[in-house]
C-alpha atoms as one frame of an Amber mdcrd trajectory, in Angstrom:
protein
 152.965  74.546  81.141 155.177  77.137  79.585 153.986  76.043  76.321 150.699
  75.539  77.215 150.494  79.494  78.414 152.579  80.438  75.698 150.127  78.394
  73.054 146.874  79.981  75.435 148.262  83.571  75.243 148.315  83.266  70.936
 144.969  82.059  71.031 143.176  85.147  72.744 146.129  87.532  71.419 143.820
  88.296  68.796 140.360  88.452  71.395 142.439  90.622  73.753 143.236  93.181
  70.652 147.395  92.242  71.545 147.777  90.248  68.324 148.600  92.981  65.599
 151.322  95.517  65.879 150.714  97.379  62.966 148.970 100.867  63.416 146.397
 101.337  61.075 146.683 103.250  57.978 145.355 107.595  57.606 142.401 107.696
  56.215 142.036 108.934  53.182 140.419 112.859  52.470 141.663 114.348  55.649
 141.578 117.963  55.454 144.736 119.744  55.066 147.358 120.206  58.163 145.798
 117.657  60.554 147.777 114.613  59.325 149.912 115.051  62.484 147.682 115.356
  65.047 145.534 112.533  63.445 149.560 110.551  63.116 150.008 111.963  67.147
 146.668 110.329  68.570 147.489 106.902  66.281 150.883 106.562  67.804 149.037
 107.447  71.103 146.612 105.169  70.965 149.035 102.270  70.096 151.159 102.880
  73.091 147.792 103.369  75.459 145.853 100.242  74.300 147.675  98.632  70.843
 146.327  98.487  67.031 143.108  97.460  67.019 142.633 100.617  69.959 144.095
 102.829  67.206 141.634 101.550  63.975 138.588 102.418  66.379 139.987 106.022
  66.792 140.202 106.635  63.031 136.942 104.687  62.407 135.641 107.423  64.859
 137.175 109.886  63.093 135.745 109.003  59.404 132.425 109.609  60.196 133.542
 113.704  59.858 135.558 113.814  56.936 134.069 115.360  54.044 131.174 116.140
  56.862 129.515 119.713  56.062 130.792 122.004  58.956 133.599 120.528  59.606
 136.323 122.801  58.373 140.169 122.300  59.018 140.338 123.440  62.830 136.969
 121.955  64.031 138.690 118.459  62.740 141.585 119.095  64.598 140.236 119.365
  67.888 138.044 116.580  67.388 140.731 114.622  66.596 143.434 115.848  69.300
 140.191 115.922  72.432 139.638 111.844  71.105 142.393 110.962  71.280 142.778
 112.501  74.832 139.851 111.107  76.007 140.169 107.713  74.934 143.667 107.745
  76.497 142.021 108.376  80.324 143.624 107.883  82.869 143.455 104.503  85.356
 146.357 103.430  87.533 147.325 100.934  84.085 148.389 104.301  82.045 149.756
 105.827  84.682 152.195 103.149  85.438 152.892 103.039  81.717 153.642 106.925
  82.007 155.661 106.153  84.869 157.962 103.954  82.510 158.443 106.015  80.114
 160.444 108.685  82.202 162.736 105.616  82.133 163.532 106.080  78.498 165.091
 110.139  79.558 165.318 109.501  83.274 163.576 112.063  84.476 159.825 113.340
  83.769 161.299 117.158  81.737 159.904 116.692  78.475 162.790 118.857  77.412
 165.036 115.984  78.298 163.357 113.333  76.081 165.527 111.940  73.752 168.926
 113.064  75.838 170.956 109.857  75.707 172.977 111.252  78.279 170.077 111.123
  80.843 168.429 107.803  79.889 168.610 104.974  81.673 170.512 107.173  84.965
 169.099 106.392  87.992 170.280 109.163  89.741 168.014 111.075  87.562 165.065
 109.022  88.064 161.820 111.243  89.269 160.437 111.131  93.003 157.677 108.821
  93.692 154.194 109.495  92.551 150.828 109.012  95.158 147.986 109.269  93.423
 144.717 109.341  95.383 142.091 107.092  94.021 138.277 106.255  94.921 137.931
 102.520  95.686 135.469 102.039  93.517 137.386 103.671  90.409 140.041 100.776
  90.916 137.276  98.258  91.260 135.969  99.860  87.850 139.086  99.026  86.455
 138.056  94.846  86.508 136.296  92.601  84.063 132.558  93.616  85.327 131.958
  90.017  86.140 134.283  90.308  89.347 133.827  94.208  89.938 129.711  94.460
  89.537 129.410  92.301  92.910 132.025  93.963  94.718 130.939  97.321  93.566
 127.763  96.220  94.903 129.083  95.050  97.822 130.989  98.515  98.436 127.800
 100.675  97.947 126.555  98.865 100.991 129.113  99.719 103.184 129.530 103.117
 102.088 132.948 102.799 101.025 132.565 103.519  97.387 134.587 106.655  97.854
 137.140 105.992 100.391 140.290 106.863  98.844 143.375 104.670  98.322 146.838
 105.467  98.044 148.831 104.282  95.175 152.599 104.637  95.030 153.992 104.928
  91.635 158.317 104.645  91.578 161.072 103.529  89.534 163.719 104.093  91.989
 164.553 100.667  92.576 164.359  96.945  90.516 161.003  96.389  92.852 159.228
  99.677  92.262 159.996  98.988  88.084 159.141  95.409  88.087 155.487  96.606
  89.820 155.288  99.137  87.368 155.352  96.707  84.447 153.432  94.063  85.963
 150.601  97.514  86.380 151.034  98.227  82.989 150.768  95.027  81.442 147.248
  94.882  82.580 146.260  97.208  79.911 146.066  94.148  77.397 142.360  93.514
  79.921 141.559  97.212  80.014 138.571  96.669  77.182 137.070  93.919  79.465
 136.782  96.368  82.310 133.824  98.305  83.875 135.436 101.678  83.119 136.206
 101.174  79.202 132.610 100.691  79.205 131.595 103.452  80.474 134.148 105.506
  78.808 133.038 104.374  75.080 129.573 105.075  75.807 130.660 108.322  76.910
 132.551 109.465  73.849 130.318 107.964  71.343 127.751 110.076  73.055 130.262
 113.028  72.344 130.300 112.586  68.788 126.918 112.164  68.700 126.277 115.462
  70.323 128.735 116.651  67.595 127.117 114.962  64.889 123.707 116.883  66.102
 125.382 120.052  66.427 126.566 119.977  62.864 122.706 119.205  61.439 120.929
 121.799  64.025 123.088 124.229  65.364 126.669 124.246  63.530 127.270 127.546
  65.080 127.843 125.752  68.312 129.578 122.764  66.820 132.802 123.890  68.004
 131.660 124.763  71.546 129.945 121.064  71.639 133.998 119.412  70.279 135.629
 121.407  73.484 133.064 120.020  75.913 135.791 116.641  75.904 137.653 118.942
  78.014 135.276 118.963  81.025 135.872 115.338  81.245 140.047 115.302  82.384
 142.027 112.690  85.094 140.623 110.082  87.782 139.192 110.229  91.198 137.006
 112.963  92.059 137.784 115.875  89.661 137.153 113.471  86.815 133.381 111.898
  88.151 132.693 115.800  88.595 133.981 116.955  85.454 131.515 114.193  83.953
 128.462 114.950  85.952 128.398 118.524  84.643 129.423 117.431  81.162 126.498
 115.381  81.700 124.278 118.024  83.278 124.941 120.893  80.441 124.348 118.030
  77.309 120.880 116.685  79.449 119.896 120.556  80.285 120.208 122.308  77.112
 122.498 120.794  74.190 119.465 117.979  73.742 116.936 119.523  74.656 117.774
 121.788  71.683 118.782 119.465  69.290 115.246 118.426  69.606 113.323 120.773
  69.325 111.849 121.665  72.758 113.902 123.992  73.708 114.092 127.156  71.664
 117.624 128.309  72.530 119.402 130.272  69.869 122.528 130.874  71.236 123.691
 127.286  72.328 127.378 127.822  72.021 126.857 130.800  74.447 125.124 129.208
  76.449 127.320 126.274  76.863 130.026 128.978  77.952 127.922 129.817  80.073
 127.267 126.989  81.836 130.957 125.782  81.772 131.700 129.149  83.076 129.180
 128.083  86.695 130.373 124.751  87.161 132.097 124.661  90.328 134.205 121.572
  92.206 130.858 120.820  93.948 129.245 117.722  94.243 125.426 118.972  94.271
 125.869 121.122  91.015 124.198 124.105  92.627 125.674 126.671  90.569 125.430
 124.546  87.665 122.008 123.554  87.680 120.730 127.395  88.648 122.561 128.688
  86.237 121.091 125.822  83.355 117.418 126.710  85.113 117.789 130.426  84.082
 119.124 129.538  80.631 116.266 127.471  79.945 113.632 129.982  81.395 115.120
 132.654  79.500 115.001 130.745  75.757 111.382 129.940  77.117 110.391 132.813
  77.641 111.762 134.459  74.385 110.229 131.612  72.901 106.693 132.920  73.728
 107.390 136.290  73.338 108.419 135.341  69.471 105.182 133.487  69.130 103.148
 136.021  70.152
């Protein structure tokens, strides 16, 4: 039985993306000074998901190498923020990070690499208790399983129900549980959340491409919108909704030529300042509507 399971894992390893542990090479033609950031991104995503995922990161970066309007600073920001978004926080990632504290025995980054702290049970950090939405936990499952469960939760009105999960390294059982949770990374690529994140990253990159073509002076502002989408739970959902509101209300219509917005970067900054922790997005929607009205009025005046 053990040999059968071992063989099955070997056969599935390439499909799952766990078979090749060799990190991808740095792409040729990188701008000066960005190699450390790209290298950090590769190593982060190797740890997060594996070699195939890190290669996807490199492939995504290639489209900006030598592209007009992409200077060293902009490329570095794309590389850094894309690695951040591709390593999105879910229970699997939090378990990985908690296990990483065992290397130093502390969550203090200044203690990393200190042999005297490594593996010392007395130096282990306190428990981390994180609050997740119930639908967020279900979305970590493959779509075939998650979709019917999400439908049921929706009918019951439980999608936003909060669930507490404890991440601890205080004893052997806690560490064993963390290892089991972290090992679920091999199935992450089949999850509902992974599919949504992949669509989001591709749309963000597409908007950067369009900005470089239509509004080069706004490209840096579009790149920085990635910082709106962070974390997990309600904050993550709010940031994602606000990002789509700004892109759909300001950036996309400007690129499409239907909104004569001269200062897109300024408009994005103004809208971001109005984004509050409000599920109704009242202030943000009002600000976007005001920006659009001003732009349309200015456009009509310019044609008279």
